[in-house]
Amino acid sequence: MGRRITQPTGSRATHAEPSEPSPDDIHWPGERRSAIGIAALLFAALFVLDASVGRLDVTHGALWAGLAALVFVILWPLRVCARPGLLMARGLLVRNSVRTDSLVSVQWSDGVAQRLVLRDTDGSRVEIDPTVLVRSPAMWRRLDSDTRTSMRRGTLLSGATALRELAQRIDGETARTVFKVSSLQ
């Protein structure tokens, strides 16, 4: 299904203290609840609508359950978490990870939904929504620290521009949040 996740080796892994908190996407539980709720509401609405017009049978019930299950799978969010030297993205069926202390490239994906694509020296690839990093400063700091390690080691061949754009976006969001909290906006 996915790549086996191992503990990173090298100088970066030996300096990390075991008690160091591992940043996770704090909004993931809410997104998970939303996926469950939307799928359940869709199923209930279709079921009630079909029953109210008198057309509900086993075939329609199975069709509505299948449609709700499909919506659930589509809406299920990736769970992104960062560890020293490692970034993991887990979905319902897949688990991907990259060694962030040995990245080869960081780039924006083409398409409607903006995604950040990270590749490491092992050939692994993770694609994440950049808003996960925007709303989780601890995860961004971990990734930023590890990408600097990649730059020092000379493995990061492309991606400085993408990282700079992301850093500017995160700094802007942080400044807006500070102004909002301090009522200066």
mmCIF file of C-alpha atoms in Angstrom:
data_model
loop_
_atom_site.group_PDB
_atom_site.id
_atom_site.type_symbol
_atom_site.label_atom_id
_atom_site.label_comp_id
_atom_site.label_asym_id
_atom_site.label_seq_id
_atom_site.Cartn_x
_atom_site.Cartn_y
_atom_site.Cartn_z
ATOM 1 C CA MET A 1 0.000 0.000 0.000
ATOM 2 C CA GLY A 2 2.645 2.488 0.904
ATOM 3 C CA ARG A 3 6.226 2.830 1.794
ATOM 4 C CA ARG A 4 7.478 1.418 5.052
ATOM 5 C CA ILE A 5 8.297 4.213 7.449
ATOM 6 C CA THR A 6 11.619 3.936 9.202
ATOM 7 C CA GLN A 7 13.323 6.154 11.700
ATOM 8 C CA PRO A 8 15.678 8.583 9.941
ATOM 9 C CA THR A 9 19.380 8.038 10.402
ATOM 10 C CA GLY A 10 22.262 10.430 10.391
ATOM 11 C CA SER A 11 23.270 13.395 12.486
ATOM 12 C CA ARG A 12 19.811 14.976 12.462
ATOM 13 C CA ALA A 13 18.123 11.991 14.092
ATOM 14 C CA THR A 14 20.683 11.697 16.897
ATOM 15 C CA HIS A 15 20.218 15.295 18.026
ATOM 16 C CA ALA A 16 16.431 15.063 18.386
ATOM 17 C CA GLU A 17 15.302 14.488 21.927
ATOM 18 C CA PRO A 18 12.658 11.816 22.453
ATOM 19 C CA SER A 19 10.538 14.238 24.475
ATOM 20 C CA GLU A 20 10.410 16.740 21.600
ATOM 21 C CA PRO A 21 6.784 17.244 20.536
ATOM 22 C CA SER A 22 5.951 16.058 17.029
ATOM 23 C CA PRO A 23 3.891 18.614 15.136
ATOM 24 C CA ASP A 24 0.677 17.308 13.597
ATOM 25 C CA ASP A 25 -2.094 19.010 11.669
ATOM 26 C CA ILE A 26 -4.327 20.252 14.474
ATOM 27 C CA HIS A 27 -7.267 20.807 12.115
ATOM 28 C CA TRP A 28 -7.344 17.198 10.864
ATOM 29 C CA PRO A 29 -9.900 15.930 13.441
ATOM 30 C CA GLY A 30 -12.329 18.683 12.436
ATOM 31 C CA GLU A 31 -11.892 17.926 8.746
ATOM 32 C CA ARG A 32 -12.446 14.235 9.476
ATOM 33 C CA ARG A 33 -15.675 15.051 11.340
ATOM 34 C CA SER A 34 -16.780 17.189 8.410
ATOM 35 C CA ALA A 35 -16.184 14.348 5.941
ATOM 36 C CA ILE A 36 -18.180 11.956 8.106
ATOM 37 C CA GLY A 37 -20.956 14.489 8.681
ATOM 38 C CA ILE A 38 -21.342 15.475 5.041
ATOM 39 C CA ALA A 39 -21.455 11.856 3.894
ATOM 40 C CA ALA A 40 -23.989 10.980 6.612
ATOM 41 C CA LEU A 41 -26.153 14.011 5.799
ATOM 42 C CA LEU A 42 -26.094 13.178 2.094
ATOM 43 C CA PHE A 43 -27.143 9.589 2.806
ATOM 44 C CA ALA A 44 -29.907 10.697 5.207
ATOM 45 C CA ALA A 45 -31.227 13.355 2.814
ATOM 46 C CA LEU A 46 -31.338 10.987 -0.152
ATOM 47 C CA PHE A 47 -32.861 8.213 1.976
ATOM 48 C CA VAL A 48 -35.581 10.485 3.396
ATOM 49 C CA LEU A 49 -36.299 12.073 0.015
ATOM 50 C CA ASP A 50 -36.635 8.681 -1.650
ATOM 51 C CA ALA A 51 -38.809 7.363 1.201
ATOM 52 C CA SER A 52 -41.062 10.426 1.103
ATOM 53 C CA VAL A 53 -41.918 9.898 -2.553
ATOM 54 C CA GLY A 54 -42.463 6.178 -1.976
ATOM 55 C CA ARG A 55 -39.646 4.940 -4.213
ATOM 56 C CA LEU A 56 -37.304 3.592 -1.537
ATOM 57 C CA ASP A 57 -36.250 -0.022 -2.020
ATOM 58 C CA VAL A 58 -33.128 -2.097 -1.437
ATOM 59 C CA THR A 59 -31.577 -1.040 -4.748
ATOM 60 C CA HIS A 60 -32.043 2.664 -4.076
ATOM 61 C CA GLY A 61 -30.843 2.272 -0.478
ATOM 62 C CA ALA A 62 -27.672 0.533 -1.675
ATOM 63 C CA LEU A 63 -27.160 3.193 -4.357
ATOM 64 C CA TRP A 64 -27.476 6.015 -1.812
ATOM 65 C CA ALA A 65 -25.155 4.231 0.623
ATOM 66 C CA GLY A 66 -22.591 3.757 -2.160
ATOM 67 C CA LEU A 67 -22.841 7.410 -3.171
ATOM 68 C CA ALA A 68 -22.397 8.535 0.436
ATOM 69 C CA ALA A 69 -19.393 6.209 0.798
ATOM 70 C CA LEU A 70 -17.847 7.678 -2.352
ATOM 71 C CA VAL A 71 -18.324 11.217 -1.046
ATOM 72 C CA PHE A 72 -16.771 10.140 2.264
ATOM 73 C CA VAL A 73 -13.679 8.712 0.533
ATOM 74 C CA ILE A 74 -13.284 11.837 -1.609
ATOM 75 C CA LEU A 75 -13.603 14.211 1.354
ATOM 76 C CA TRP A 76 -11.391 12.235 3.785
ATOM 77 C CA PRO A 77 -8.420 14.533 4.547
ATOM 78 C CA LEU A 78 -4.783 13.495 4.466
ATOM 79 C CA ARG A 79 -3.262 13.357 7.928
ATOM 80 C CA VAL A 80 0.051 15.179 7.737
ATOM 81 C CA CYS A 81 2.589 14.912 10.530
ATOM 82 C CA ALA A 82 6.237 15.860 10.849
ATOM 83 C CA ARG A 83 8.979 14.139 12.773
ATOM 84 C CA PRO A 84 12.660 15.048 12.845
ATOM 85 C CA GLY A 85 13.862 14.312 9.333
ATOM 86 C CA LEU A 86 10.509 12.914 8.164
ATOM 87 C CA LEU A 87 7.207 14.230 6.778
ATOM 88 C CA MET A 88 4.314 11.769 6.512
ATOM 89 C CA ALA A 89 0.953 12.049 4.763
ATOM 90 C CA ARG A 90 -1.595 9.322 5.505
ATOM 91 C CA GLY A 91 -4.914 8.851 3.792
ATOM 92 C CA LEU A 92 -7.496 6.079 3.917
ATOM 93 C CA LEU A 93 -5.590 3.808 1.550
ATOM 94 C CA VAL A 94 -2.107 5.278 1.206
ATOM 95 C CA ARG A 95 0.749 6.276 3.446
ATOM 96 C CA ASN A 96 3.578 8.319 1.952
ATOM 97 C CA SER A 97 6.640 9.802 3.564
ATOM 98 C CA VAL A 98 9.735 11.738 2.583
ATOM 99 C CA ARG A 99 13.008 12.272 4.349
ATOM 100 C CA THR A 100 12.943 16.028 4.806
ATOM 101 C CA ASP A 101 16.606 16.150 5.766
ATOM 102 C CA SER A 102 17.552 14.751 2.339
ATOM 103 C CA LEU A 103 15.134 16.465 -0.045
ATOM 104 C CA VAL A 104 15.959 16.698 -3.744
ATOM 105 C CA SER A 105 13.144 19.017 -4.844
ATOM 106 C CA VAL A 106 10.274 21.088 -3.528
ATOM 107 C CA GLN A 107 7.811 22.467 -6.055
ATOM 108 C CA TRP A 108 4.249 23.594 -6.578
ATOM 109 C CA SER A 109 2.013 21.186 -8.493
ATOM 110 C CA ASP A 110 0.016 22.294 -11.477
ATOM 111 C CA GLY A 111 -3.732 22.186 -11.209
ATOM 112 C CA VAL A 112 -6.738 23.769 -9.607
ATOM 113 C CA ALA A 113 -5.847 22.859 -6.023
ATOM 114 C CA GLN A 114 -2.431 24.165 -5.070
ATOM 115 C CA ARG A 115 -0.199 21.433 -3.661
ATOM 116 C CA LEU A 116 3.373 21.322 -2.446
ATOM 117 C CA VAL A 117 5.305 18.345 -3.835
ATOM 118 C CA LEU A 118 8.367 17.152 -1.921
ATOM 119 C CA ARG A 119 10.802 14.499 -3.250
ATOM 120 C CA ASP A 120 13.732 12.942 -1.407
ATOM 121 C CA THR A 121 16.937 11.144 -2.400
ATOM 122 C CA ASP A 122 15.250 7.736 -1.997
ATOM 123 C CA GLY A 123 12.759 8.646 -4.745
ATOM 124 C CA SER A 124 9.841 9.032 -2.337
ATOM 125 C CA ARG A 125 7.255 11.714 -2.995
ATOM 126 C CA VAL A 126 4.684 13.450 -0.793
ATOM 127 C CA GLU A 127 2.077 15.907 -2.007
ATOM 128 C CA ILE A 128 0.440 18.101 0.654
ATOM 129 C CA ASP A 129 -1.882 21.063 0.859
ATOM 130 C CA PRO A 130 0.255 24.091 1.852
ATOM 131 C CA THR A 131 -2.483 25.387 4.162
ATOM 132 C CA VAL A 132 -1.549 22.543 6.524
ATOM 133 C CA LEU A 133 1.814 24.253 7.022
ATOM 134 C CA VAL A 134 0.236 27.717 7.205
ATOM 135 C CA ARG A 135 -2.066 26.725 10.061
ATOM 136 C CA SER A 136 0.556 24.650 11.903
ATOM 137 C CA PRO A 137 3.600 26.823 12.641
ATOM 138 C CA ALA A 138 5.370 24.015 14.535
ATOM 139 C CA MET A 139 5.144 21.766 11.489
ATOM 140 C CA TRP A 140 6.446 24.566 9.269
ATOM 141 C CA ARG A 141 9.391 25.185 11.608
ATOM 142 C CA ARG A 142 10.248 21.470 11.550
ATOM 143 C CA LEU A 143 10.065 21.351 7.729
ATOM 144 C CA ASP A 144 12.020 24.601 7.369
ATOM 145 C CA SER A 145 14.765 23.327 9.669
ATOM 146 C CA ASP A 146 15.018 20.047 7.766
ATOM 147 C CA THR A 147 15.064 21.744 4.345
ATOM 148 C CA ARG A 148 17.944 23.887 5.555
ATOM 149 C CA THR A 149 19.741 20.642 6.433
ATOM 150 C CA SER A 150 19.076 19.428 2.887
ATOM 151 C CA MET A 151 20.523 22.656 1.506
ATOM 152 C CA ARG A 152 23.634 22.346 3.685
ATOM 153 C CA ARG A 153 24.148 18.751 2.545
ATOM 154 C CA GLY A 154 23.720 19.809 -1.079
ATOM 155 C CA THR A 155 20.855 17.415 -1.833
ATOM 156 C CA LEU A 156 18.174 20.065 -2.423
ATOM 157 C CA LEU A 157 18.637 20.802 -6.119
ATOM 158 C CA SER A 158 15.450 22.763 -6.793
ATOM 159 C CA GLY A 159 12.851 24.355 -4.613
ATOM 160 C CA ALA A 160 14.337 27.459 -3.061
ATOM 161 C CA THR A 161 11.735 29.627 -4.808
ATOM 162 C CA ALA A 162 8.822 27.444 -3.683
ATOM 163 C CA LEU A 163 10.100 27.471 -0.104
ATOM 164 C CA ARG A 164 10.579 31.246 -0.175
ATOM 165 C CA GLU A 165 7.003 31.730 -1.479
ATOM 166 C CA LEU A 166 5.659 29.451 1.224
ATOM 167 C CA ALA A 167 7.666 31.238 3.928
ATOM 168 C CA GLN A 168 6.279 34.604 2.762
ATOM 169 C CA ARG A 169 2.742 33.239 2.813
ATOM 170 C CA ILE A 170 3.202 31.840 6.330
ATOM 171 C CA ASP A 171 4.786 35.080 7.572
ATOM 172 C CA GLY A 172 1.868 37.071 6.129
ATOM 173 C CA GLU A 173 -0.705 34.799 7.777
ATOM 174 C CA THR A 174 1.165 35.006 11.080
ATOM 175 C CA ALA A 175 1.257 38.806 10.920
ATOM 176 C CA ARG A 176 -2.478 38.954 10.118
ATOM 177 C CA THR A 177 -3.229 36.660 13.063
ATOM 178 C CA VAL A 178 -1.128 38.770 15.431
ATOM 179 C CA PHE A 179 -2.887 41.952 14.283
ATOM 180 C CA LYS A 180 -6.276 40.312 14.595
ATOM 181 C CA VAL A 181 -5.615 38.983 18.100
ATOM 182 C CA SER A 182 -4.202 42.298 19.293
ATOM 183 C CA SER A 183 -7.136 44.233 17.750
ATOM 184 C CA LEU A 184 -4.843 46.280 15.485
ATOM 185 C CA GLN A 185 -6.585 45.319 12.268
#
